[in-house]
XYZ file of C-alpha atoms in Angstrom:
411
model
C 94.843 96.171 69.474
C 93.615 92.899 69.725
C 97.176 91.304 69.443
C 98.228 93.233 72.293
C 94.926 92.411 74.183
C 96.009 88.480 74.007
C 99.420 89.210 74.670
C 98.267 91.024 78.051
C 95.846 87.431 78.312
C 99.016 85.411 78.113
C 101.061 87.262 80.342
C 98.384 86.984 83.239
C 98.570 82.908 82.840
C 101.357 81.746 85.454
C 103.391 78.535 84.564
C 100.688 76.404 86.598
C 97.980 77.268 84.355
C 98.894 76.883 81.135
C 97.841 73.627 79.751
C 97.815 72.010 76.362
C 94.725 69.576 75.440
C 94.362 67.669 72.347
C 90.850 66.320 71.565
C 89.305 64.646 68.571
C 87.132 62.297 67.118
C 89.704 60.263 65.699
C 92.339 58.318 67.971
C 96.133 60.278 67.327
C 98.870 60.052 69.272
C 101.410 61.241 67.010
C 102.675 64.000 69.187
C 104.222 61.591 71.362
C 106.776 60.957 68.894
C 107.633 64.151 69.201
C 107.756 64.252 73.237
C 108.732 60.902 73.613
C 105.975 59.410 75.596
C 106.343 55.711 76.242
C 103.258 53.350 74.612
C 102.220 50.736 76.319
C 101.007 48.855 73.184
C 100.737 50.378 69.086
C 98.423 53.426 69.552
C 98.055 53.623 73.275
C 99.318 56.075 75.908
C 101.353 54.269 78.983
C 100.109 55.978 82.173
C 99.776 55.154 86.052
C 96.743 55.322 88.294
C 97.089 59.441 88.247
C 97.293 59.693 84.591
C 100.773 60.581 84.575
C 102.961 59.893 81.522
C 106.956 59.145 81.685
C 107.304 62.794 80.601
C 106.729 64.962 83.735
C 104.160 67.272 83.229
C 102.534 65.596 80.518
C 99.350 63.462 80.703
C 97.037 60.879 78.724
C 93.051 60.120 79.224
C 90.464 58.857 77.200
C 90.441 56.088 74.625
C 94.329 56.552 74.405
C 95.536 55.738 77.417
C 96.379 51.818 78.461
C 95.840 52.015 82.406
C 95.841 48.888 84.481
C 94.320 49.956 87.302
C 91.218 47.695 87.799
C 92.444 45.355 90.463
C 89.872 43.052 92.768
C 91.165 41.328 95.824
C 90.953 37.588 95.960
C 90.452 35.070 98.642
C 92.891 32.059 99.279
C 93.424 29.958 102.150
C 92.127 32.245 105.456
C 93.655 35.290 103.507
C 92.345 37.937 101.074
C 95.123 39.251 98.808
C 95.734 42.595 96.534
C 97.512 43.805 94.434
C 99.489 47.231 95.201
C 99.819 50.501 93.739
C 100.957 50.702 90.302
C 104.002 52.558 89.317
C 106.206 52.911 86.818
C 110.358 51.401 86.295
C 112.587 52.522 83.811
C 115.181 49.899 83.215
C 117.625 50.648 80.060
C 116.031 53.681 79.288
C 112.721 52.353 78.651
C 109.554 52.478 80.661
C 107.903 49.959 82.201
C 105.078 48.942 84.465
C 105.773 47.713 87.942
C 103.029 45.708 89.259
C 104.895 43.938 91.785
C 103.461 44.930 95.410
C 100.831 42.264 97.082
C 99.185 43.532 100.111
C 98.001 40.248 102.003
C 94.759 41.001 104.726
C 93.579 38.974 107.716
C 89.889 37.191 106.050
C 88.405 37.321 109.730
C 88.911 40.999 110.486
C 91.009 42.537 107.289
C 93.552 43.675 109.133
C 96.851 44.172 107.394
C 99.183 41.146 107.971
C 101.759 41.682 105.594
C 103.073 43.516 102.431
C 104.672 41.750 99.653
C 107.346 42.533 96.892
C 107.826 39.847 94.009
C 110.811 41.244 92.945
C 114.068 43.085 94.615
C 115.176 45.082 92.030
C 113.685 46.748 89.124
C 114.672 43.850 86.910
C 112.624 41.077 88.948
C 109.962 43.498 89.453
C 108.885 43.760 85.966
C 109.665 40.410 84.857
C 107.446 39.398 87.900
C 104.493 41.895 87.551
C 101.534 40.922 87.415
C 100.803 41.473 84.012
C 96.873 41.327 83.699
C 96.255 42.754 87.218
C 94.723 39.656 88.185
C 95.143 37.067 91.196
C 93.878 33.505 90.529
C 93.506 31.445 94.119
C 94.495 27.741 93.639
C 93.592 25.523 96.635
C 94.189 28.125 99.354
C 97.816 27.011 98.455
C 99.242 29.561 95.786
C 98.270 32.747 94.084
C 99.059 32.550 90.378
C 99.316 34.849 87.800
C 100.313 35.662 84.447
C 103.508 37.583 83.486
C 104.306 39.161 79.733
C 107.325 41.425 78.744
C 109.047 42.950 76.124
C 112.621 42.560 76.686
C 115.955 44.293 74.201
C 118.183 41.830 72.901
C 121.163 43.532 70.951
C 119.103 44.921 68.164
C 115.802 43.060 68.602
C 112.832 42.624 71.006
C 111.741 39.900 72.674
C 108.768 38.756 74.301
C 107.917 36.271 76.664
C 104.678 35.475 78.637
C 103.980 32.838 81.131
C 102.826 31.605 84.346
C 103.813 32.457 88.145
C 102.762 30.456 91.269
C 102.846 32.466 94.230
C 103.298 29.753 97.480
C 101.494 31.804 100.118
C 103.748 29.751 103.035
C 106.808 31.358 101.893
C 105.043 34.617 103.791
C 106.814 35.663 107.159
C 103.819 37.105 109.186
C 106.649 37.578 112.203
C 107.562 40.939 110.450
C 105.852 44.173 110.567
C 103.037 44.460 108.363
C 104.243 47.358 106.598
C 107.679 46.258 105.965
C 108.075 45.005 102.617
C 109.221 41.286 102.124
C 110.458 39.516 99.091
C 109.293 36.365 98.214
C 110.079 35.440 94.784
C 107.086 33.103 92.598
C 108.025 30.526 90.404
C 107.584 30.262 86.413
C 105.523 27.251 86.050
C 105.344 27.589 82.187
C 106.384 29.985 79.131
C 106.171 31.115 76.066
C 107.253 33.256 73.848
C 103.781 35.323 73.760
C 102.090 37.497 76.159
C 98.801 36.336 77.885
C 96.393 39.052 79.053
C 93.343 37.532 79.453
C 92.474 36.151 83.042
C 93.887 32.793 84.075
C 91.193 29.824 85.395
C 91.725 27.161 87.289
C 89.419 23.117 87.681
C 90.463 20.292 89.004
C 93.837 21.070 89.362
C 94.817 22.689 86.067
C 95.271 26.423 84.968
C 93.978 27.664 81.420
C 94.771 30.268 79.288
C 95.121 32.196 76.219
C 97.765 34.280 74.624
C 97.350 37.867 73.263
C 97.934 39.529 69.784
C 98.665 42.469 70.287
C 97.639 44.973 67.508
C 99.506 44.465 64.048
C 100.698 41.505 65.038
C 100.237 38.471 62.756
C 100.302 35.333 64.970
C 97.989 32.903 66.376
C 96.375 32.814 69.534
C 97.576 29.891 71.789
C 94.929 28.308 74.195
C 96.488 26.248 76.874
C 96.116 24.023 80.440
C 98.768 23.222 82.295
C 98.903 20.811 86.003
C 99.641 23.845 88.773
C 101.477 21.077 90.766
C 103.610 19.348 88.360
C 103.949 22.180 85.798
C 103.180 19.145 82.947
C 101.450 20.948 79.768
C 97.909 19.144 79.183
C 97.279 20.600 75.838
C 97.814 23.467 74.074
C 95.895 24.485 70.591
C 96.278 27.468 67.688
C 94.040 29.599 66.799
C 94.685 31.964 63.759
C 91.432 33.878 64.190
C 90.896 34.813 67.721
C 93.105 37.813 69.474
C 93.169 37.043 73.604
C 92.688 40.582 74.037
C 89.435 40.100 76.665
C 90.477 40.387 80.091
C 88.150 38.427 81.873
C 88.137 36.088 78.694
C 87.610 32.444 80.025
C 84.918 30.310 80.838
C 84.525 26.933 82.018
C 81.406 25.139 81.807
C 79.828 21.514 82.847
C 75.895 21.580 82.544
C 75.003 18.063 81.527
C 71.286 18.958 81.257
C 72.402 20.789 77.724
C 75.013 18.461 77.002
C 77.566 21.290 77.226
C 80.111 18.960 79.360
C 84.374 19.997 79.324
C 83.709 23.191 77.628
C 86.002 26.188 78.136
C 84.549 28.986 76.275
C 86.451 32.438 75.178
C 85.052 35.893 75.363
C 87.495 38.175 73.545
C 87.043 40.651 70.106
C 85.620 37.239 68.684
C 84.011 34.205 70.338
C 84.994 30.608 70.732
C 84.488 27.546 71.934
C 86.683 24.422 72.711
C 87.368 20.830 74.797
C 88.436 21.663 78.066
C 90.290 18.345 77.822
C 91.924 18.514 73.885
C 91.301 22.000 73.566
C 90.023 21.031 70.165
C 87.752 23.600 68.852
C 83.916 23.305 68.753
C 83.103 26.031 67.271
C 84.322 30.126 66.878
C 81.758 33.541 66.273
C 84.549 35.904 64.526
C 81.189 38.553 64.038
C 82.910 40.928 66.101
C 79.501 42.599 66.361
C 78.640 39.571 68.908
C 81.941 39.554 70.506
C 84.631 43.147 71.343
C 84.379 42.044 74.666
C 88.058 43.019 75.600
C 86.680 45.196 78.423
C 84.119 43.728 80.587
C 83.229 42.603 84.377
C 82.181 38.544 82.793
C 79.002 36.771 81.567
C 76.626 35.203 82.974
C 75.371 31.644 82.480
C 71.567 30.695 82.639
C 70.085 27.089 81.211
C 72.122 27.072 77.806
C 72.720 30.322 77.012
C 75.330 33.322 77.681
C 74.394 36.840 78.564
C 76.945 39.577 78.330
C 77.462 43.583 77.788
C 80.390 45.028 75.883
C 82.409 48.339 76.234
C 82.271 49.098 72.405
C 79.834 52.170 71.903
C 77.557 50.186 69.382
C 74.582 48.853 68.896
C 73.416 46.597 70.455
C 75.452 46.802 73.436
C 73.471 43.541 75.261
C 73.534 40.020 74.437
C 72.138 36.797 74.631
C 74.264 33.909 72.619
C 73.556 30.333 72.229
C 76.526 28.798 74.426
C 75.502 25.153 71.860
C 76.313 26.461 68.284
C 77.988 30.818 69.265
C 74.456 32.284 67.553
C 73.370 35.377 69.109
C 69.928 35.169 70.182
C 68.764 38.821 71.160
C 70.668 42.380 71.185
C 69.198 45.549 72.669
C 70.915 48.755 73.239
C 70.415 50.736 75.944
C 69.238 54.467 74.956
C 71.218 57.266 75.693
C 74.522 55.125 76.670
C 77.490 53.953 74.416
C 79.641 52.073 76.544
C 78.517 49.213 79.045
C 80.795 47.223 81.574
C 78.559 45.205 83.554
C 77.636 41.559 84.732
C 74.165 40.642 83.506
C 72.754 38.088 85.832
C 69.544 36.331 85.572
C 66.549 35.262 87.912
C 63.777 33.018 87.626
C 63.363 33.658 83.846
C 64.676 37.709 83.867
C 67.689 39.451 82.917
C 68.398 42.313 85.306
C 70.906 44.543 84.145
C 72.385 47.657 85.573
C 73.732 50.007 83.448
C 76.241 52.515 82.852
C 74.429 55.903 83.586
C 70.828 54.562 82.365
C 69.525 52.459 85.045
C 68.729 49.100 86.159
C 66.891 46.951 83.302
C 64.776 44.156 83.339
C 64.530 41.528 80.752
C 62.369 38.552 79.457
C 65.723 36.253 79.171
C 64.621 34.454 76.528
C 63.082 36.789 74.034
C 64.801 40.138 75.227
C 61.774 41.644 75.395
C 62.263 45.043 78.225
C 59.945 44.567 81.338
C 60.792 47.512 82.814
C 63.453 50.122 83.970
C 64.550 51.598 87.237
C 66.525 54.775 86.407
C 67.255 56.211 90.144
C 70.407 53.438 90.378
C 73.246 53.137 87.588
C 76.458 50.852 87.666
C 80.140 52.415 87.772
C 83.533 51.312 85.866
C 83.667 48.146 85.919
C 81.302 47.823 89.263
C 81.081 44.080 90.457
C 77.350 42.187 91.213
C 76.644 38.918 92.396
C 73.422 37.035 92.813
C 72.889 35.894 97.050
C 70.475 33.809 97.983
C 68.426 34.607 95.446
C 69.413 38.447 96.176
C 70.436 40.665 93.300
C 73.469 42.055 95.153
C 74.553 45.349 93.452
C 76.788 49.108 93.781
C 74.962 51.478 92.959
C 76.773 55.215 91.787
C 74.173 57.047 91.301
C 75.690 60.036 91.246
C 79.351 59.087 88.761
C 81.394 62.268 90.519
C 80.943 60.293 93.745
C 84.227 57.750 94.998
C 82.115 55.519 96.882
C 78.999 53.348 96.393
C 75.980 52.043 97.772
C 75.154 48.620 98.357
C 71.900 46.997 97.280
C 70.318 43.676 97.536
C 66.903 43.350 95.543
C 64.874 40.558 96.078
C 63.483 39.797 92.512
């Protein structure tokens, strides 16, 4: 009886409804090998902006999916640039990511002026994506960003990561705005690594660090190289750090702490080198203090770094000692694993918004809570900024919701 009961169950579901989910508390993605879902890197799911995998019908979310969809437009020249919609190529019977569609806006009035392609066929799309999903503005001149693919060669793969200038001349604002254009960057510099992390520019040089990707045994290269001659500065090995933290890099004068030419990495570990050598000064491989390969930046206050971190852990909010990489204060905030924004502080205070818990307020120095406003929270990856000596923030207080609100508190 109560085999034919769920065989009358199963009958009733139509095509549409039936639906397989996997959950667990441990990470497995083994059925893929038996589906043959592409993997963007070792363990994770490759997926676009709807969650779609390159099996139709089958889908990834959660901690196993690699999804690149976190883009922020940029300013350069009288311009504000972003990236397009994400898609997917599959060139040789593999799938890749096609990040290759900039949408350029009027500054003044954001009108749509043109769309770009940085590639015409699938080929010099993906070697031309924009790898990280971020746009660095150099001297309202070029756009540059970082490229990394994984390429068959006979029997082997090879990878290669660099840097692409964009010149923002080359655009032809004569055509339509919606017609696509090609206007192919140039490789300033390569490697034979990928770099992730998010590229910086000063004083006319770009910086930046090469990934490890999981399993991998290789070091991390840290690098500057002149955006107008394409002449390498420096570059410098680590064996200890990973390049895995996408908004990674930090440069830093402040001659009142003697912290002058320092470019300072925020990855799984922490580290600390001569903008000008790239020597090291000094590296934090406590990955307790560091696992900051998801995050929205730090914040710099008078000596001294504050910064959240996407690991569920405690404590998920720090203050370290930018002079000597020593973590001063942690706190965790109840109830919450997971934390992805900007601390900035104010006249002595670290106010925090948080993911789901509120908007906390700090003693900077000691850590010690002030207080806690829990009708505002932050959202994924939800950008702040500090005004005029206005805490400008997005509020989602209600995480179903698409949109935000937008605050300015006067400390």
């Amino acid at each position: 009886e109560e085999k034919a009961r769920r065989k009358k169950s199963e009958s009733q579901l139509s095509e549409k409804d039936n639906k397989l989910v996997l959950r667990g508390s441990d990470l497995n993605i083994s059925i893929e090998t038996s589906i043959a879902v592409k993997e963007e890197v070792a363990g994770t799911v490759l997926v676009n902006a709807k969650m779609e995998t390159s099996v139709p019908d089958i889908y990834a979310v959660g901690d196993c999916v690699e999804s690149k969809d976190f883009i922020e437009p940029v300013k350069c020249g009288n311009y504000i640039f972003l990236q397009g919609p994400e898609s997917l190529l599959k060139i040789d019977n593999d799938w890749k990511y096609d990040n290759s569609i900039i949408y350029c806006f009027n500054d003044a009035d954001g009108k749509l002026l043109a769309t770009i392609s940085v590639g015409k066929d699938d080929i010099e799309k993906y070697r031309n994506s924009i790898f990280n999903d971020k746009l660095c503005p150099f001297n309202d001149k070029y756009l540059l960003w970082s490229f990394g693919r994984t390429e068959r060669n006979q029997d082997s793969l090879v990878k290669e990561g660099g840097i692409l200038r964009f010149d923002i001349s080359k655009i032809d604002f004569s055509l339509p705005s919606t017609e696509i254009q090609y206007v192919t960057p140039k490789c300033i510099y390569s490697l034979d690594r990928k770099i992730r992390s998010n590229l910086l520019e000063s004083d006319g040089y770009v910086y930046f660090e090469t990934w490890t990707e999981l399993g991998e045994e290789s070091d991390v290269i840290f690098g500057a190289v002149n955006v107008e001659t394409e002449e390498l500065l420096w570059t410098n090995k680590s064996s200890n750090m990973m390049g895995n933290g996408e908004n990674a890099l930090y440069l830093l004068n402040d001659y009142d702490n003697n912290l002058i030419n320092r470019l300072f990495s925020f990855e799984k570990y922490l580290g600390c080198y001569d903008s000008l050598t790239g020597k090291p000064i000094w590296e934090n491989h406590n990955a307790a203090f560091g696992s900051l390969t998801y995050n929205a930046g730090v914040f710099y206050n008078d000596g001294y770094f504050y910064y959240s971190t996407a690991e569920v852990r405690d404590p998920n909010i720090m203050c370290m000692d930018a002079r000597t990489g020593t973590n001063i204060w942690g706190f965790n905030i109840p109830k919450s694993g997971s934390q992805f924004s900007r601390p900035i502080v104010i006249d002595g205070k670290m106010f925090f918004l948080s993911w789901g818990q509120g908007l906390w307020v700090f003693d900077a120095k000691s850590g010690k809570v002030i207080g806690c406003d829990d009708s505002i929270c932050s959202g994924w990856y939800a950008k702040n900024a500090l005004y005029e000596g206005n805490l400008i923030l997005f509020d989602f207080h209600d995480l179903r919701l698409k949109n935000a609100t937008i605050l300015a508190i006067k400390p």
